[in-house]
Short mmCIF file of C-alpha atoms and ligand atoms in Angstrom, two decimals:
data_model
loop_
_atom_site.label_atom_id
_atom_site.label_comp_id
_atom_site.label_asym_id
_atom_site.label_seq_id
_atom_site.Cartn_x
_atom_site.Cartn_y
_atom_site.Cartn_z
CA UNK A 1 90.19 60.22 115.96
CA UNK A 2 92.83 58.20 113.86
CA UNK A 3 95.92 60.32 113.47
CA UNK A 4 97.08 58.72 110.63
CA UNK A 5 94.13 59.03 108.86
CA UNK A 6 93.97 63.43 109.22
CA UNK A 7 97.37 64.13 108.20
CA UNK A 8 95.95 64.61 104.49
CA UNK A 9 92.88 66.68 105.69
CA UNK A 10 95.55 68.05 108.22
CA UNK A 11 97.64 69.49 105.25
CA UNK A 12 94.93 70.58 103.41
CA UNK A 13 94.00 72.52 106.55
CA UNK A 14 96.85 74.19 107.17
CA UNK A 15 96.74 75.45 103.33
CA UNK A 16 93.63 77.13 104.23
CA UNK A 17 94.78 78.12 107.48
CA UNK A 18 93.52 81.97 108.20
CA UNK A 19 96.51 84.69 109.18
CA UNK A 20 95.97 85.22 112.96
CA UNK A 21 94.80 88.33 112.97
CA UNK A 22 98.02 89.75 115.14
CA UNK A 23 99.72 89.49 111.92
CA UNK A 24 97.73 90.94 109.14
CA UNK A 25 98.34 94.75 108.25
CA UNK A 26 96.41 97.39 109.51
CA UNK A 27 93.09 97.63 107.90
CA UNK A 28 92.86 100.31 105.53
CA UNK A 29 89.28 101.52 105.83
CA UNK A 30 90.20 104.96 107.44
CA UNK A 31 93.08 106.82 105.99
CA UNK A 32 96.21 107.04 108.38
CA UNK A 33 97.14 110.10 109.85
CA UNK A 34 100.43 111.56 111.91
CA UNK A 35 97.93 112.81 114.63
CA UNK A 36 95.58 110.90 117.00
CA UNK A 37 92.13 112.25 118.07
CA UNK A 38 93.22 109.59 121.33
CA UNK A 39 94.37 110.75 124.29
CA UNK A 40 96.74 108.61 125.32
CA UNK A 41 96.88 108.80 129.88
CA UNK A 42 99.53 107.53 131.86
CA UNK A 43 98.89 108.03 135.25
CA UNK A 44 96.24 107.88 137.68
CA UNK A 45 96.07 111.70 138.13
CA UNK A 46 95.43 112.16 134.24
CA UNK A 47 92.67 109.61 134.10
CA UNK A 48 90.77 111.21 137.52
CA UNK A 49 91.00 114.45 135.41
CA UNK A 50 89.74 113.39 132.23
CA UNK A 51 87.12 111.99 133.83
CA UNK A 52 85.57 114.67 136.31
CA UNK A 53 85.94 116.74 133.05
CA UNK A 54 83.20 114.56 131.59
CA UNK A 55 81.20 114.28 134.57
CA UNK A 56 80.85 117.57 134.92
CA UNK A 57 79.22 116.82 131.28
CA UNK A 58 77.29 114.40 131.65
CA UNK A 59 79.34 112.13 129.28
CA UNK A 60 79.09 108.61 130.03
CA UNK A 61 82.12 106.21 129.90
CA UNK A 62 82.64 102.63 128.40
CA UNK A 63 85.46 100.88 129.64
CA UNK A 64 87.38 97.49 127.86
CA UNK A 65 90.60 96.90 130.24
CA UNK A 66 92.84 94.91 127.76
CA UNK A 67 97.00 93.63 128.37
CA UNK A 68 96.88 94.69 124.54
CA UNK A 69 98.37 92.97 121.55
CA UNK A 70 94.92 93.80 120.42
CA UNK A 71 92.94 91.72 117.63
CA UNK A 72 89.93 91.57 116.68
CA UNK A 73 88.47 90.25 119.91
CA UNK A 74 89.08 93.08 121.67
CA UNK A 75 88.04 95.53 118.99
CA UNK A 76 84.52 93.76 119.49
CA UNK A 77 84.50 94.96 123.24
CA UNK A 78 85.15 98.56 121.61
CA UNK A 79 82.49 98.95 119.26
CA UNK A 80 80.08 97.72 121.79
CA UNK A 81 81.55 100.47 124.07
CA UNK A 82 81.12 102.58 121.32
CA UNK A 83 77.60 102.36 120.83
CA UNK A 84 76.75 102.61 124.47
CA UNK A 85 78.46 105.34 125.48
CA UNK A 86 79.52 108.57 125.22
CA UNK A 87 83.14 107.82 125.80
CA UNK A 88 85.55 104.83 125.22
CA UNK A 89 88.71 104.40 127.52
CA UNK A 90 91.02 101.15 126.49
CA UNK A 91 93.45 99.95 129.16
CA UNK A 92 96.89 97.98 127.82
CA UNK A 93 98.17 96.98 130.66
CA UNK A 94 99.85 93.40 131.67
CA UNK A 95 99.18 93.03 135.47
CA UNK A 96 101.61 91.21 137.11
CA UNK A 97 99.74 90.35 139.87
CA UNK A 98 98.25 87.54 137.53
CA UNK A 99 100.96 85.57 136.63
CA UNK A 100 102.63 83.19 138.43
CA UNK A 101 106.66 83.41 138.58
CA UNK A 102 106.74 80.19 136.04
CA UNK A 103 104.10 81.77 133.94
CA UNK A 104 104.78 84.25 130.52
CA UNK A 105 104.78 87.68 131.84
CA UNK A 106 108.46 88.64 130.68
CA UNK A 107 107.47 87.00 126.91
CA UNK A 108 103.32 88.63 127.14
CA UNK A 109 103.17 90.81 123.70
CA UNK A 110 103.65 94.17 124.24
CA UNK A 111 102.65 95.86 120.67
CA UNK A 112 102.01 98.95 121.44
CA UNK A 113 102.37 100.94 118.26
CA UNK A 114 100.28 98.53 116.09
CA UNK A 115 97.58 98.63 119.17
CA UNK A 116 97.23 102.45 118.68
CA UNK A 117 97.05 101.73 114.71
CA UNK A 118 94.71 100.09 115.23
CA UNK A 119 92.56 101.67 117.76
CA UNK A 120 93.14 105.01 115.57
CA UNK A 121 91.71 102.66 112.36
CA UNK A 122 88.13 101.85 114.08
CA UNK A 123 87.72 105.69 115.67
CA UNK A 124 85.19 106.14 118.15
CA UNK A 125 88.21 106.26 121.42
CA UNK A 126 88.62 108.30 123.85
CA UNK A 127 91.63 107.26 125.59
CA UNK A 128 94.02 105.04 126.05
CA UNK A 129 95.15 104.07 129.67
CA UNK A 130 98.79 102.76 129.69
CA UNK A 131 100.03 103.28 133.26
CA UNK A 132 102.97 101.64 134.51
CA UNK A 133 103.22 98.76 137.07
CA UNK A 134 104.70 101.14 139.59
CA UNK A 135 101.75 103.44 138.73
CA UNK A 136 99.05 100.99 139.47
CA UNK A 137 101.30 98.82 142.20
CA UNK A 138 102.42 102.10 144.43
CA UNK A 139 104.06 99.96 146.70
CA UNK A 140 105.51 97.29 144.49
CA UNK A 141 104.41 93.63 143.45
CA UNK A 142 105.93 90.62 143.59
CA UNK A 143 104.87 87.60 141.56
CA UNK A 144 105.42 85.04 144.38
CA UNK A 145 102.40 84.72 146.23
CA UNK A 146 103.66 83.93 149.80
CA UNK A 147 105.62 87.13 149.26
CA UNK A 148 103.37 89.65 149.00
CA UNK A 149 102.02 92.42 151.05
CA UNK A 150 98.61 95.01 150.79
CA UNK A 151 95.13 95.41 149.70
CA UNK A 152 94.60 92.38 147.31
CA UNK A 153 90.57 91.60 146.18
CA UNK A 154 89.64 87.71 146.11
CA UNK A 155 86.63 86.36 145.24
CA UNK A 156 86.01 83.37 147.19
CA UNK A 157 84.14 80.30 145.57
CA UNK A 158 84.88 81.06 142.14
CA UNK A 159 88.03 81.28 141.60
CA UNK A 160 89.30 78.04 142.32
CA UNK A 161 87.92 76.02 139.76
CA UNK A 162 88.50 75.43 136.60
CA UNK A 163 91.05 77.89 135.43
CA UNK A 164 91.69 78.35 138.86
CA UNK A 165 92.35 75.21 139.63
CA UNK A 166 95.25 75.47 136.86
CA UNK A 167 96.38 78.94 137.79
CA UNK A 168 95.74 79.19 141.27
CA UNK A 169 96.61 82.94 141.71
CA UNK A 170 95.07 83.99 138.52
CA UNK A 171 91.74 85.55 139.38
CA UNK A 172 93.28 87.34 143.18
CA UNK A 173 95.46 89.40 140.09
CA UNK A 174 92.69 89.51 138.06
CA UNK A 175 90.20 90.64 140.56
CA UNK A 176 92.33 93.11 141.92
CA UNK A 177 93.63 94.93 138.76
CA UNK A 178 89.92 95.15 137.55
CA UNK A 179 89.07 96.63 141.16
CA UNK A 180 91.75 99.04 140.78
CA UNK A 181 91.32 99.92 137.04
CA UNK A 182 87.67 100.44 137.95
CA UNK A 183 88.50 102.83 140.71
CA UNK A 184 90.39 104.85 138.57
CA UNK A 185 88.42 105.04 135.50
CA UNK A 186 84.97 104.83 137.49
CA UNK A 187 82.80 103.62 134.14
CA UNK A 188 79.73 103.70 133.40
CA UNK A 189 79.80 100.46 131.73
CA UNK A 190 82.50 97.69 132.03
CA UNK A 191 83.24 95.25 128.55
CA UNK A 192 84.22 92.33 128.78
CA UNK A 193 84.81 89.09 126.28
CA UNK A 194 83.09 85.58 126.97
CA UNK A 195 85.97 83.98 125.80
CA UNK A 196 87.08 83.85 129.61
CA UNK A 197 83.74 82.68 131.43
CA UNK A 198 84.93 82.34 134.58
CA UNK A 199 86.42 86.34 134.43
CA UNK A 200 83.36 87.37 133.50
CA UNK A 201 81.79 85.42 136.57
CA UNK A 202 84.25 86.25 138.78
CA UNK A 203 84.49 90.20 137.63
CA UNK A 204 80.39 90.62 138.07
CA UNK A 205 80.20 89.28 141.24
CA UNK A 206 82.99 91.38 142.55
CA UNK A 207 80.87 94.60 141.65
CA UNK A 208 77.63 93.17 142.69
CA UNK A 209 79.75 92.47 146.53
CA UNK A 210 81.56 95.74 146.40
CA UNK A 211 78.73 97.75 145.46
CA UNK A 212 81.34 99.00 142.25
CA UNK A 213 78.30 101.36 140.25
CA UNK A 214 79.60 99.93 136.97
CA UNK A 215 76.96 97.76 134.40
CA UNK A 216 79.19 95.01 133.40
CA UNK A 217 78.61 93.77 129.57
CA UNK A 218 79.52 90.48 128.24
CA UNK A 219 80.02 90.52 124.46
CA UNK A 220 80.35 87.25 122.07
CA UNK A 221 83.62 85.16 121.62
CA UNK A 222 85.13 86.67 118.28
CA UNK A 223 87.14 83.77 116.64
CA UNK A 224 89.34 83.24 113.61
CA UNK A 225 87.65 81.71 110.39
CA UNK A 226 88.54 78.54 111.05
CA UNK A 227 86.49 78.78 114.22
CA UNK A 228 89.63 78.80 117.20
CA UNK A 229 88.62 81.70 119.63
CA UNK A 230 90.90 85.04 119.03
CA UNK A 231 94.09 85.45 121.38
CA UNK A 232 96.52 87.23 121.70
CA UNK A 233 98.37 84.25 122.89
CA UNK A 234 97.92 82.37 119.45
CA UNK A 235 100.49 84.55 118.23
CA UNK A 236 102.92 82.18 119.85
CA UNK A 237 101.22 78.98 118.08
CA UNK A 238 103.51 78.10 114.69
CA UNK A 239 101.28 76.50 111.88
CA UNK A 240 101.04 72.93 113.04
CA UNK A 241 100.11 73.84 116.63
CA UNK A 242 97.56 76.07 115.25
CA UNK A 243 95.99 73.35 113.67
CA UNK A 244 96.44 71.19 116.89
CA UNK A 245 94.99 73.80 118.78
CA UNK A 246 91.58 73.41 116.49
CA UNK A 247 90.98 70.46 118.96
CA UNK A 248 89.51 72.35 121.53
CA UNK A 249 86.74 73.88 119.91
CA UNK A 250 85.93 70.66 117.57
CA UNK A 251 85.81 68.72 121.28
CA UNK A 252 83.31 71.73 122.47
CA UNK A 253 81.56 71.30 119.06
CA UNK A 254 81.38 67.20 120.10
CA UNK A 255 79.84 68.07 123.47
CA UNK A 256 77.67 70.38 121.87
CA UNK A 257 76.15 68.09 119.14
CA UNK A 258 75.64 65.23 122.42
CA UNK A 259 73.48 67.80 123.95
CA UNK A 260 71.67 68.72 120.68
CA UNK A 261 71.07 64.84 120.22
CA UNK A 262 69.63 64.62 123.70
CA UNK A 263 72.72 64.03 126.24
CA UNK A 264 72.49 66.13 129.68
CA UNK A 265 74.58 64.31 132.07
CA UNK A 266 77.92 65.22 132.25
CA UNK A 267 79.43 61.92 131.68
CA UNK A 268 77.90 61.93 128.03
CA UNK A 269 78.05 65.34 127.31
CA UNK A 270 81.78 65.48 128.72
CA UNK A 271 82.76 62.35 127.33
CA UNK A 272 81.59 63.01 124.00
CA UNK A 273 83.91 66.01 124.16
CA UNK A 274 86.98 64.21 125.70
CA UNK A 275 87.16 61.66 122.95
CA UNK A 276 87.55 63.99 120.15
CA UNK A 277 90.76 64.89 122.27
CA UNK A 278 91.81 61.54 123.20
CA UNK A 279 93.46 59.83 120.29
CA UNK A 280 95.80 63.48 119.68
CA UNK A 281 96.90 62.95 123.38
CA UNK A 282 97.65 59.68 123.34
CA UNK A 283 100.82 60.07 121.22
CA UNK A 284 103.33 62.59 123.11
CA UNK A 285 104.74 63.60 120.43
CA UNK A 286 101.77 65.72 119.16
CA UNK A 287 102.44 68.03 121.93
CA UNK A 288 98.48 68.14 122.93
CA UNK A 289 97.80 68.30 126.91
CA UNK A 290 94.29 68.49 128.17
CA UNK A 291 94.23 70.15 131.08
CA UNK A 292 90.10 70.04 131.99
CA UNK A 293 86.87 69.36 130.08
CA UNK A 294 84.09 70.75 132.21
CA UNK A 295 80.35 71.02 132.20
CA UNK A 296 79.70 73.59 135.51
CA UNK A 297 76.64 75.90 136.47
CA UNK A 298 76.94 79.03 134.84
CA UNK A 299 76.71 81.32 137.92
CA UNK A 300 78.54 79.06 140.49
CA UNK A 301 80.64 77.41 138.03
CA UNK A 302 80.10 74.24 140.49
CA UNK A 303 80.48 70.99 138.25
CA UNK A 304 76.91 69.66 137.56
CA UNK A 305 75.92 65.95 137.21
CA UNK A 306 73.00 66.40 135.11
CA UNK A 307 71.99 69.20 133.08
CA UNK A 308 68.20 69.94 134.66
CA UNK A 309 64.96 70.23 132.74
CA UNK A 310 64.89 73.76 131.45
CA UNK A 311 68.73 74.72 132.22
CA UNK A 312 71.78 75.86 131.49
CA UNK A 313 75.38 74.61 132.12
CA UNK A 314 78.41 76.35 130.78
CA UNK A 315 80.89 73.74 129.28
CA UNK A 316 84.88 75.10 129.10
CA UNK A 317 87.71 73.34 128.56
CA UNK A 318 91.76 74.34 128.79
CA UNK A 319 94.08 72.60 126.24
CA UNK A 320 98.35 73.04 126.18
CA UNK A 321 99.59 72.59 122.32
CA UNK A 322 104.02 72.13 122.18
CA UNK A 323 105.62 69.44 123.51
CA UNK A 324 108.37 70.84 125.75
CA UNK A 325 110.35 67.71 125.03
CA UNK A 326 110.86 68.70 121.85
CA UNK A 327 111.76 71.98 123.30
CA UNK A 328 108.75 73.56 121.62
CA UNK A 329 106.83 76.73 123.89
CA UNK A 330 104.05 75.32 125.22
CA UNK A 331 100.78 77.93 125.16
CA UNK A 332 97.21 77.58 126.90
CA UNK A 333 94.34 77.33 124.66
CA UNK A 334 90.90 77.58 126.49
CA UNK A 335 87.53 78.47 125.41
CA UNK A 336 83.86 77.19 126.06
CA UNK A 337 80.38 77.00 124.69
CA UNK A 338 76.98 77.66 126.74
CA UNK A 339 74.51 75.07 126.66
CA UNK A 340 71.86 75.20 124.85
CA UNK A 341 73.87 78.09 122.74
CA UNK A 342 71.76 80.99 123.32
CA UNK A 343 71.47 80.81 126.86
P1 AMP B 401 93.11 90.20 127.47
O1 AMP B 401 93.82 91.30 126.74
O2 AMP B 401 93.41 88.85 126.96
O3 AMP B 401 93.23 90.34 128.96
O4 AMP B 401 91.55 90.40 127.16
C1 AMP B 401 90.91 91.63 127.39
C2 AMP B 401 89.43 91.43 127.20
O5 AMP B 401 89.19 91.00 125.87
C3 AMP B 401 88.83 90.38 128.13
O6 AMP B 401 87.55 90.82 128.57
C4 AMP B 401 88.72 89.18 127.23
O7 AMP B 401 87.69 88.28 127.60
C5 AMP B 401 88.37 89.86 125.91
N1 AMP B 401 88.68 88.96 124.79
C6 AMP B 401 89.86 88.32 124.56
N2 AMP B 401 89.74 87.52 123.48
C7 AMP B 401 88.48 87.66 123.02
C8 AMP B 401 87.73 87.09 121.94
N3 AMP B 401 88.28 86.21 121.10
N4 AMP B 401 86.44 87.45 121.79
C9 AMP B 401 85.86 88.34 122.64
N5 AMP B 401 86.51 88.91 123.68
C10 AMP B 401 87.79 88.58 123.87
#
């Protein structure tokens, strides 16, 4: 792609660019009130409670465990809660236990009040689960590996690729929250978003290993209108990046029209999405960093060669937009496109 040749298109595209959905006001389709039909549980104890209560029912229970600064991503994971189950329980809480000491934990969103908004605006929840680290790490956490001590839940074979291979203690933190969350809540149903594949990979094998009696869902990417997958990390994009960070998804879109056109190896398929990517990276100062391109097995997330006769591959790639030289904040992109689509 020749640089010089999008800035026009680039400026036209930032004229259309959409609001990211963490900033727009709180939809008005249900009138605001002082009081909340949610229940908002802090503790362990009060969860355990409000669920043998419905139990003893017969009430089932969806649950979407979120680190909040909700959009409409996670609102998705809701409604399909919603129309499964008796009972919706939202967690906001930002585990620790997945972020590496360099990593954003101290600058994660924390939005609260507009989260409740907004989970009051759609109706349909329960409860809202918003313990405190101390509440759901008894015995304290530290962020440095090497340092810590007690029960942590790995799940070996998949977690060391891809994103893993980028954020090496990611999925122990993720594993283990969800393991712990799903102890406490003990759902009937578990939501989660295919914008992170490899969670969702990781997260269903742990149940199907620790015999967890939880369905786990996977619902659809949501994305903004210009097509970049919801995050609650894109709040921390400014306009340009946001348009930088349109890459990834026109390089999945590449890979995707390579299949289409009869590609299956991974060289072609991978290449075809690399090169969209290529030209923005070569020049530093647009701040783009592509961290993988992959084209993996959707259940062992093992790189494949060759896409066989009749199969499926999951393609997912991780991009950083800022250039730190410039002493811009540099934020993690990813996303990724099954192939062919509706696998
Ligand atoms: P997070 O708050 O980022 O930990 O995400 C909580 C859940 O929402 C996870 O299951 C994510 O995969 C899901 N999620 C995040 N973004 C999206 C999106 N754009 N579309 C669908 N699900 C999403």
């Amino acid at each position: 792609m020749n640089i010089g040749q999008k800035s026009t298109g680039a400026i036209r595209t930032l004229l259309r660019r959409p609001i990211p959905s963490s900033r727009l006001p709180p939809l008005l389709s249900r009138p605001m009130s002082a009081t909340s039909d949610i229940k908002i549980l802090r503790t362990v104890a009060e969860v355990r409670q409000w669920r043998r209560d419905l139990l003893v029912k017969n009430e089932s229970v969806g649950f979407v465990p979120t680190m909040g600064a909700l959009h409409a991503g996670h609102l998705a994971l809701v409604n399909h809660s919603k129309k499964e189950n008796d009972h919706t329980i939202v967690s906001i809480f930002v585990n620790p236990a997945q972020f590496a000491p360099h990593e954003d934990l101290d600058q994660y969103p924390r939005t609260f009040d507009s989260d409740k908004a907004k989970l009051d605006e759609l109706g349909g929840v329960s409860a809202i689960f918003l313990p405190t680290v101390k509440e759901m790490y008894p015995n304290g956490i530290k962020l440095d590996r090497s340092k810590q001590v007690g029960a942590f839940v790995e799940v070996q074979g998949l977690s060391h690729q891809l994103e893993g291979s980028v954020r090496p203690h990611f999925f122990r933190g993720v594993a283990t929250v969800v393991t712990k969350l799903l102890n406490i809540v003990q759902p009937e149903r578990l939501y989660l978003g295919q914008k992170d594949v490899q969670q969702t990979v990781v997260v269903r094998r742990m149940v199907t290993d620790l015999h967890i009696p939880t369905d786990v869902r996977v619902c659809p990417t949501v994305r903004e209108s210009d097509g970049l997958a919801m995050s609650s990390r894109n709040a921390y994009l400014n306009e340009e990046q946001w348009e930088r960070a349109n890459i990834l998804i026109q390089a999945l879109k590449a890979g995707e029209e390579a299949y289409l056109a009869g590609a299956r190896s991974q060289k072609d398929i991978v290449g075809a999405a690399v090169a969209v990517i290529g030209d923005l990276m070569l020049k530093s100062e647009n701040g783009v960093t592509l961290e993988y391109m992959s084209l993996a097995d959707p259940e062992t997330l093992q790189e494949i060669d060759e896409i066989p006769e009749g199969g499926k591959a999951i393609m997912s790639g991780a991009v950083r937009i800022g250039n730190a030289a410039k002493g811009e904040r540099v934020t993690r992109i990813i996303d990724n496109q099954f192939l062919p689509r509706d696998a």
